[in-house]
Amino acid sequence: MANKKSKGEENNELKKLIAHAKEYGYVYPSSEIYDGLQAVYDYGAYGSELKNNLKRLWWECMVRLNENVVGLDSAIFMHPTTWKASGHVDSFNDPMVDNKDSKKRYRADVLIEEYAESLRKAGEVDKGNVIESEMNQLLEAEDLAAVKDLIEREDIKCPISGTCNWTDVRQFNLMFDTQIGSVADDSGKIYLRPETAQGIFVNFLNVQKTARQKVPFGIAQIGKAFRNEIVARQFIFRMREFEQMEMQFFVRPGEEMKWFEHWKSVRLKWHKALGVPEDKLRIHEHEKLAHYANAAVDIEFEFPFGFKEVEGIHSRTDFDLKQHQEFSKKKMQYFDPEINQNYIPYVVETSIGADRLFLMTLFNAFVEEEVGEGDKVKQRTYLKLHPALAPIKAAILPLTKKDGLPEKGREIFDRLRFDFNLIYEDTQSIGKRYTRQDLIGTPFCIAVDHQTLEDDTVTIRHRDTTEQKRVSIDALHARLSEACSFTRIFEQL
RNA sequence: GCGGGAGUAGCUCAGCUGGUAGAGCGACAGCCUUCCAAGCUGUAGGUCGCGAGUUCGAACCUCGUCUCCCGCUCCA
C-alpha cells in the first residue's frame, strides 16, 4: 500500500509519544530508578488527572445517563472457585516446554499424553496408562521438574527436530497468584483477577435485589485487573496491571442479539462523541468466538502500530451465571413477572481498557505543526485534549511579576480554584508559559495585564488557535464551566 | 533464538592516539517589565548502564553482564 507507514515511522510516532508522555508528567515507566519493570507503567501528575477524567466520563455515561445501569466496586481478590467456574484456571494455566533444537513450544501435558497414546496404540496399553497417571500426579503436585524428568526418562522426542533436547518445564500462568492469610500454604492460594466481570456476576443477585432492578439492567464497574502477558510491548497498550471499565447487561434469553446491537451502536457513538476521527475507528467482528460467547465485536482504533482493540462488546450468553450456579449450588436466576418465568439471564458485555482509551486519547491529541514564516518557522507541539478531559482547565498568567499583576492573578485564581483544576504561574516570559501549557494540553490561558487593573478584564488564549479574546473576570467562571463540562460530550450521544 | 547498533546532566549530544567530564536546550533564582520557548547574570544537576581486568592513570583499551533500539526468525 502506498501510504502504509514503514515500521520505522510507526516506531517513531510511538517513541515520540512515549517521550512526550514521560517528559510532561503523563506516564513514566514503573520503578524506573531500578531499570523499570517490564510492561508496568505509572501515571504522573497530568496522566492521573486525564485518566481520572476518562474514567469519570465513562462512569457518568454508563451509570448516570442510564437509569437501568448501576455501579459496583467489587474486590480484586475473589474466592478461588470463581476462576474454576469462569474457565480461567483451565484455559490460563499450561505447563509449557520448548525444544531447544526446533525452537518449538509445546504443552508438556499434551506432549506426554500423545506419547502415552502412541504406546497404547503400539500395544503397550498398561505402560501408556501408567505414564499418564504418573504425569497427572506430578501436575497435581505441581512438580514441574519431575515432569521434565519423566519426558527425558521416556525419551519423548520433538516431532520436528526429533531430539530430546528440552528446556525446563515452565508453568505459563496468565493469572497472577498470591497467598491469603499470614501462613503461606497452598490452601491459601488466591488469584489476582484477570478480568473484573466475575465480580459483577457473583454479585448479580445482590445488586439486582438491593438496587431493585428489573431485567433488562446493567452493572458497571471500573477496576484493576492483572495478566501475565507473555509479549510485553507497545507501551501502555499491553500491561500486566491494567484497568478495565466493564458493564454487564442482563437480558431475557432470546433478546440478547437485540441488546448486543444496541450496545454496539451506543458504544461506537460514544467514541465518536469523544472526538475520535471516524476513519481511525472500525468494528472488527470476531469469527473465532471465546468459549462463553455467541457474538463478539471489537471497536478498534488505528494506532501507529495498526488497528487494535480498545473496547469489546460480547454476547456472553448465560455461560457465566450458569457456571456460577453450578459451582456455588446457589440459584443465579431471576423471576420475570412480565412473562411469569424464572430464568438465568443472558449477558451482553461492554468492556473497555482504561489505559487503551488513555493511549488513544493521547494519540488523537498529540499535534505537531509548523508555525511562523521564512526563517522563523518553528515547530509547535500541543495536546489537543477536549477541555472536559484536559488535566488542567486553565492557567492564570500575570503578564509581568510587577505592578500588582501577581496579586490580581492570585485573586482570580482563588475565585476559580474550587471548581476548576488550575495552574498559577508568574515566572519567566509569557511566551514560555504559554508553550508549557500547550505541551500539557491546557485549553485556556488567562493573562492578567495592565488593562486588568483598570477595567477587570483579562484575555483568554485558546490553545488550538492561540487566539485571544478579552473578557471580564466575572464572566470567567461561566466560560470555563461551559467549555469544560461533560455536557458538551453528552450532547453528542 | 540469530545478526547489527546504542547506553555520558531532565532532553539532544560532544568528548582526538588513555591524563580524574563539556555544550545547547530545559529547570531553578535574580535582573528586565516584555503577549507566544526573547535577552542578561547566576545556581543546581553526572560513581560516563553495571562488574571485573590491563595501566602510574580508563568515559576511551580487554573481558563479562544488563537494558534499549533496528533487521530477521518464531508465535498469534
Coordinates of C-alpha atoms in Angstrom, one line a residue, chain A residues 101-470:
Chain A
D101 CA 16.7 -27.5 18.6
S102 CA 13.4 -26.8 16.8
K103 CA 12.6 -23.9 19.0
K104 CA 9.1 -25.2 19.1
R105 CA 7.0 -24.8 22.2
Y106 CA 4.7 -27.5 23.4
R107 CA 2.3 -28.0 26.2
A108 CA 4.1 -30.6 28.3
D109 CA 0.9 -32.4 29.3
V110 CA -0.2 -32.7 25.6
L111 CA 3.3 -34.0 24.6
I112 CA 3.2 -36.7 27.3
E113 CA -0.5 -37.7 26.5
E114 CA 0.3 -38.1 22.9
Y115 CA 3.3 -40.3 23.8
A116 CA 1.1 -42.4 26.1
E117 CA -1.4 -42.7 23.3
S118 CA 1.2 -43.9 20.9
L119 CA 2.3 -46.5 23.4
R120 CA -1.3 -47.8 23.8
K121 CA -1.6 -48.0 20.0
A122 CA 1.6 -50.0 19.9
G123 CA 0.0 -52.5 22.2
E124 CA 1.7 -51.3 25.4
V125 CA -1.6 -50.2 27.0
D126 CA -0.5 -50.6 30.6
K127 CA 2.6 -48.7 30.2
G128 CA 0.8 -45.8 28.5
N129 CA -1.8 -45.7 31.3
V130 CA 0.9 -45.8 34.0
I131 CA 2.8 -42.9 32.4
E132 CA -0.3 -40.8 32.0
S133 CA -1.4 -41.3 35.6
E134 CA 2.1 -40.5 36.8
M135 CA 2.0 -37.3 34.8
N136 CA -1.3 -36.4 36.3
Q137 CA 0.0 -36.9 39.8
L138 CA 3.1 -34.7 39.1
L139 CA 1.0 -32.0 37.6
E140 CA -1.4 -32.2 40.5
A141 CA 1.6 -31.7 42.8
E142 CA 2.9 -29.0 40.5
D143 CA 6.3 -30.8 40.4
L144 CA 7.4 -29.5 37.0
A145 CA 11.0 -30.7 37.4
A146 CA 9.7 -34.2 37.7
V147 CA 7.6 -33.7 34.6
K148 CA 10.7 -32.9 32.7
D149 CA 12.4 -35.9 34.2
L150 CA 9.5 -38.0 33.0
I151 CA 9.9 -36.6 29.5
E152 CA 13.6 -37.3 29.5
R153 CA 13.3 -40.8 31.1
E154 CA 10.8 -41.8 28.4
D155 CA 12.9 -40.2 25.8
I156 CA 10.0 -38.3 24.3
K157 CA 11.2 -36.5 21.2
C158 CA 10.2 -33.4 19.5
P159 CA 8.2 -34.4 16.3
I160 CA 10.1 -31.7 14.3
S161 CA 13.7 -31.9 15.4
G162 CA 13.5 -35.5 16.6
T163 CA 15.6 -34.7 19.6
C164 CA 15.1 -34.9 23.3
N165 CA 16.8 -31.6 24.0
W166 CA 14.3 -29.8 26.2
T167 CA 14.2 -26.7 28.3
D168 CA 12.8 -26.9 31.8
V169 CA 9.1 -27.3 32.0
R170 CA 7.6 -24.0 32.9
Q171 CA 4.2 -23.0 34.1
F172 CA 2.8 -20.3 32.0
N173 CA 0.3 -18.7 34.3
L174 CA -1.6 -15.9 32.8
M175 CA -3.2 -15.3 36.1
F176 CA -1.1 -13.9 39.0
D177 CA -1.5 -15.7 42.3
T178 CA -0.7 -14.8 45.9
Q179 CA -1.4 -16.1 49.4
I180 CA -4.2 -15.0 51.6
G181 CA -3.7 -15.3 55.3
S182 CA -0.4 -14.9 57.1
V183 CA 0.6 -18.5 57.0
A184 CA 1.7 -19.4 53.4
D185 CA 0.4 -22.7 52.3
D186 CA -1.3 -24.0 49.3
S187 CA -4.8 -23.8 50.7
G188 CA -4.5 -20.1 50.9
K189 CA -3.6 -19.5 47.2
I190 CA -5.8 -17.0 45.5
Y191 CA -5.6 -15.1 42.2
L192 CA -5.5 -11.5 41.3
R193 CA -8.5 -11.2 39.0
P194 CA -7.7 -11.3 35.3
E195 CA -11.0 -9.6 34.5
T196 CA -13.5 -7.5 36.5
A197 CA -16.5 -9.2 35.0
Q198 CA -16.6 -12.1 37.5
G199 CA -17.1 -9.7 40.4
I200 CA -20.2 -8.5 38.7
F201 CA -21.5 -12.0 38.0
V202 CA -21.1 -13.3 41.5
N203 CA -22.9 -10.2 42.8
F204 CA -25.7 -10.3 40.3
L205 CA -28.4 -11.2 42.7
N206 CA -27.2 -8.9 45.5
V207 CA -27.2 -5.9 43.1
Q208 CA -30.5 -6.9 41.4
K209 CA -32.3 -7.1 44.7
T210 CA -30.8 -4.2 46.6
A211 CA -30.8 -1.7 43.7
R212 CA -34.3 -3.0 42.9
Q213 CA -33.5 -3.5 39.3
K214 CA -35.6 -5.4 36.7
V215 CA -34.2 -7.2 33.7
P216 CA -33.0 -5.7 31.4
F217 CA -30.5 -3.9 33.6
G218 CA -26.8 -3.5 33.8
I219 CA -24.0 -3.4 36.4
A220 CA -21.0 -1.2 35.7
Q221 CA -17.6 -1.4 37.3
I222 CA -14.1 0.2 37.0
G223 CA -11.2 -1.7 38.4
K224 CA -7.8 -3.1 38.1
A225 CA -7.1 -6.5 36.5
F226 CA -3.9 -8.4 36.1
R227 CA -2.5 -10.7 33.4
N228 CA 0.9 -12.1 32.9
E229 CA 1.3 -11.1 29.3
I230 CA 3.9 -13.1 27.5
V231 CA 4.7 -10.4 25.0
A232 CA 5.2 -7.1 26.7
R233 CA 5.3 -4.3 24.1
Q234 CA 3.6 -1.2 22.8
F235 CA 3.8 1.0 25.9
I236 CA 0.6 1.1 27.9
F237 CA -1.4 -0.8 25.3
R238 CA -0.5 -4.1 26.8
M239 CA 0.3 -4.0 30.5
R240 CA 0.5 -6.6 33.3
E241 CA -1.6 -4.4 35.6
F242 CA -4.3 -2.6 33.8
E243 CA -7.7 -1.1 34.4
Q244 CA -10.9 -2.2 32.9
M245 CA -14.2 -0.4 32.6
E246 CA -16.9 -3.0 32.2
M247 CA -20.6 -3.1 32.1
Q248 CA -22.6 -6.4 32.1
F249 CA -26.1 -6.0 30.9
F250 CA -28.6 -8.7 31.9
V251 CA -31.3 -9.6 29.5
R252 CA -34.1 -12.0 28.8
P253 CA -32.9 -15.1 27.0
G254 CA -33.5 -14.7 23.3
E255 CA -33.3 -11.0 23.4
E256 CA -29.5 -10.9 23.6
M257 CA -28.9 -10.1 20.0
K258 CA -31.2 -7.1 20.1
W259 CA -29.2 -5.7 23.1
F260 CA -25.9 -6.7 21.6
E261 CA -26.7 -4.5 18.5
H262 CA -28.0 -1.7 20.9
W263 CA -24.8 -1.5 22.9
K264 CA -22.6 -1.9 19.9
S265 CA -24.0 1.3 18.4
V266 CA -24.2 3.1 21.7
R267 CA -20.5 2.5 22.4
L268 CA -19.4 3.4 18.9
K269 CA -21.2 6.6 19.1
W270 CA -19.5 7.3 22.4
H271 CA -16.1 7.1 20.9
K272 CA -17.1 9.5 18.1
A273 CA -18.5 11.9 20.7
L274 CA -15.1 12.0 22.3
G275 CA -13.8 13.3 19.1
V276 CA -12.1 10.2 17.7
P277 CA -11.9 10.7 13.9
E278 CA -14.3 8.3 12.2
D279 CA -11.6 6.9 9.8
K280 CA -9.5 5.9 12.8
L281 CA -12.2 3.7 14.2
R282 CA -13.5 0.4 12.9
I283 CA -15.6 -2.5 14.0
H284 CA -13.9 -5.9 13.9
E285 CA -16.2 -8.9 14.1
H286 CA -14.8 -12.0 15.8
E287 CA -15.0 -15.1 13.7
K288 CA -13.4 -17.3 16.4
L289 CA -15.5 -16.9 19.5
A290 CA -14.5 -17.4 23.1
H291 CA -16.0 -20.4 24.9
Y292 CA -18.6 -18.2 26.6
A293 CA -19.7 -16.0 23.7
N294 CA -22.2 -16.3 20.9
A295 CA -21.4 -13.0 19.3
A296 CA -18.4 -10.6 19.7
V297 CA -17.1 -7.4 18.1
D298 CA -14.2 -5.2 18.9
I299 CA -14.1 -1.4 18.5
E300 CA -10.6 -0.8 17.1
F301 CA -8.6 2.3 16.8
E302 CA -5.8 2.9 14.3
F303 CA -2.7 3.2 16.5
P304 CA 0.7 3.8 14.8
F305 CA 1.2 0.1 15.2
G306 CA -2.1 -0.7 13.4
F307 CA -5.8 -1.1 14.2
K308 CA -6.0 -2.5 17.7
E309 CA -8.8 -3.3 20.1
V310 CA -9.9 -0.6 22.5
E311 CA -13.2 -1.9 23.5
G312 CA -15.0 -5.3 23.2
I313 CA -18.7 -5.9 23.0
H314 CA -19.5 -9.5 23.7
S315 CA -22.7 -11.5 24.0
R316 CA -21.7 -13.9 26.8
T317 CA -24.9 -15.9 26.8
D318 CA -25.8 -17.4 30.2
F319 CA -22.5 -19.1 30.4
D320 CA -21.0 -17.3 33.4
L321 CA -24.2 -17.3 35.6
K322 CA -24.8 -20.9 34.7
Q323 CA -21.3 -21.8 35.7
H324 CA -21.5 -20.0 39.0
Q325 CA -24.9 -21.6 39.7
E326 CA -23.3 -25.0 39.2
F327 CA -20.2 -24.4 41.2
S328 CA -21.8 -22.5 44.0
K329 CA -25.0 -24.5 44.2
K330 CA -26.8 -21.2 44.5
K331 CA -29.6 -20.3 42.1
M332 CA -28.5 -17.5 39.8
Q333 CA -31.9 -16.9 38.5
Y334 CA -34.3 -14.1 38.0
F335 CA -38.1 -14.2 38.2
D336 CA -39.5 -12.2 35.4
P337 CA -43.0 -11.1 36.4
E338 CA -43.9 -9.9 33.0
I339 CA -43.7 -13.3 31.5
N340 CA -44.1 -15.2 34.8
Q341 CA -40.9 -17.2 34.3
N342 CA -37.7 -18.0 36.1
Y343 CA -34.6 -17.9 34.1
I344 CA -30.8 -17.4 34.1
P345 CA -30.4 -14.1 32.3
Y346 CA -28.3 -13.7 29.2
V347 CA -25.5 -11.2 29.4
V348 CA -24.2 -8.5 26.9
E349 CA -20.8 -7.1 28.0
T350 CA -19.1 -3.9 27.1
S351 CA -15.5 -3.9 28.2
I352 CA -13.1 -1.1 27.6
G353 CA -9.5 -0.8 28.7
A354 CA -9.0 2.5 30.6
D355 CA -5.3 2.5 29.7
R356 CA -6.0 1.9 26.0
L357 CA -8.6 4.6 26.0
F358 CA -6.0 6.9 27.6
L359 CA -3.5 6.0 24.9
M360 CA -6.0 6.5 22.1
T361 CA -6.9 9.9 23.6
L362 CA -3.2 10.9 23.7
F363 CA -2.5 9.9 20.2
N364 CA -5.5 11.8 19.0
A365 CA -4.5 14.9 21.0
F366 CA -0.8 14.9 20.0
V367 CA -0.3 17.7 17.4
E368 CA 2.9 18.9 15.9
E369 CA 2.6 21.8 13.4
E370 CA 4.8 24.3 11.7
V371 CA 4.2 27.9 12.6
G372 CA 5.7 31.2 11.6
E373 CA 7.2 32.3 8.2
G374 CA 10.5 32.3 6.5
D375 CA 13.5 31.7 8.7
K376 CA 11.3 32.0 11.7
V377 CA 9.5 28.7 11.1
K378 CA 9.2 26.8 14.3
Q379 CA 7.5 23.6 15.4
R380 CA 4.6 24.0 17.8
T381 CA 3.7 20.9 19.8
Y382 CA 0.5 20.7 21.8
L383 CA -2.1 18.3 23.2
K384 CA -5.4 19.0 21.6
L385 CA -7.4 17.4 24.5
H386 CA -11.1 18.0 24.9
P387 CA -11.4 20.7 27.6
A388 CA -13.7 18.4 29.6
L389 CA -10.8 15.8 29.6
A390 CA -7.8 18.1 29.9
P391 CA -5.9 17.7 33.3
I392 CA -5.6 21.4 33.8
K393 CA -8.5 23.6 32.6
A394 CA -6.8 26.9 32.7
A395 CA -3.6 28.7 33.6
I396 CA -3.6 32.1 35.3
L397 CA -0.6 34.1 34.0
P398 CA 0.2 37.6 35.0
L399 CA 2.0 39.3 32.1
T400 CA 4.8 40.5 34.4
K401 CA 5.8 40.0 38.0
K402 CA 5.4 43.6 39.0
D403 CA 2.8 46.4 39.3
G404 CA 0.4 44.3 41.3
L405 CA -0.3 41.9 38.5
P406 CA 0.6 38.7 40.5
E407 CA -1.7 39.8 43.3
K408 CA -4.5 40.3 40.8
G409 CA -3.8 36.9 39.3
R410 CA -3.9 35.2 42.6
E411 CA -7.2 36.8 43.3
I412 CA -8.6 35.4 40.1
F413 CA -7.0 32.0 40.8
D414 CA -8.7 31.9 44.3
R415 CA -12.1 32.7 42.8
L416 CA -11.9 29.8 40.4
R417 CA -9.9 27.1 42.1
F418 CA -12.8 25.4 43.9
D419 CA -14.4 24.5 40.6
F420 CA -11.5 24.1 38.2
N421 CA -8.1 22.5 38.2
L422 CA -5.9 25.5 37.6
I423 CA -2.2 26.4 37.4
Y424 CA -0.9 29.8 38.5
E425 CA 2.5 30.8 37.2
D426 CA 4.3 34.1 37.1
T427 CA 7.9 33.1 36.4
Q428 CA 9.8 33.8 33.1
S429 CA 8.4 35.1 29.9
I430 CA 4.7 34.9 29.0
G431 CA 5.6 33.0 25.8
K432 CA 7.4 30.3 27.6
R433 CA 4.5 29.9 29.9
Y434 CA 2.0 29.6 27.0
T435 CA 4.2 26.9 25.4
R436 CA 4.4 25.0 28.6
Q437 CA 0.6 24.9 28.9
D438 CA 0.3 23.8 25.3
L439 CA 2.6 20.9 25.9
I440 CA 0.5 19.5 28.7
G441 CA -2.8 20.3 26.9
T442 CA -4.3 23.1 28.9
P443 CA -7.1 24.5 26.8
F444 CA -7.1 28.1 28.2
C445 CA -4.6 30.6 29.3
I446 CA -5.8 33.6 31.2
A447 CA -3.4 36.6 31.0
V448 CA -3.6 39.3 33.6
D449 CA -2.2 42.6 32.1
H450 CA -2.2 46.3 32.9
Q451 CA -5.6 46.8 31.5
T452 CA -6.9 44.2 34.0
L453 CA -6.1 46.6 36.8
E454 CA -8.2 49.3 35.1
D455 CA -11.3 47.5 34.0
D456 CA -11.2 44.0 35.5
T457 CA -10.9 42.3 32.1
V458 CA -8.4 39.6 31.1
T459 CA -7.5 37.8 27.9
I460 CA -8.3 34.2 27.3
R461 CA -6.0 32.4 24.9
H462 CA -7.3 29.4 23.1
R463 CA -4.8 26.6 22.9
D464 CA -5.7 25.2 19.5
T465 CA -5.7 28.6 17.7
T466 CA -3.5 30.7 20.0
E467 CA -6.1 33.4 19.5
Q468 CA -7.0 35.7 22.4
K469 CA -10.3 37.3 23.4
R470 CA -10.8 39.9 26.1

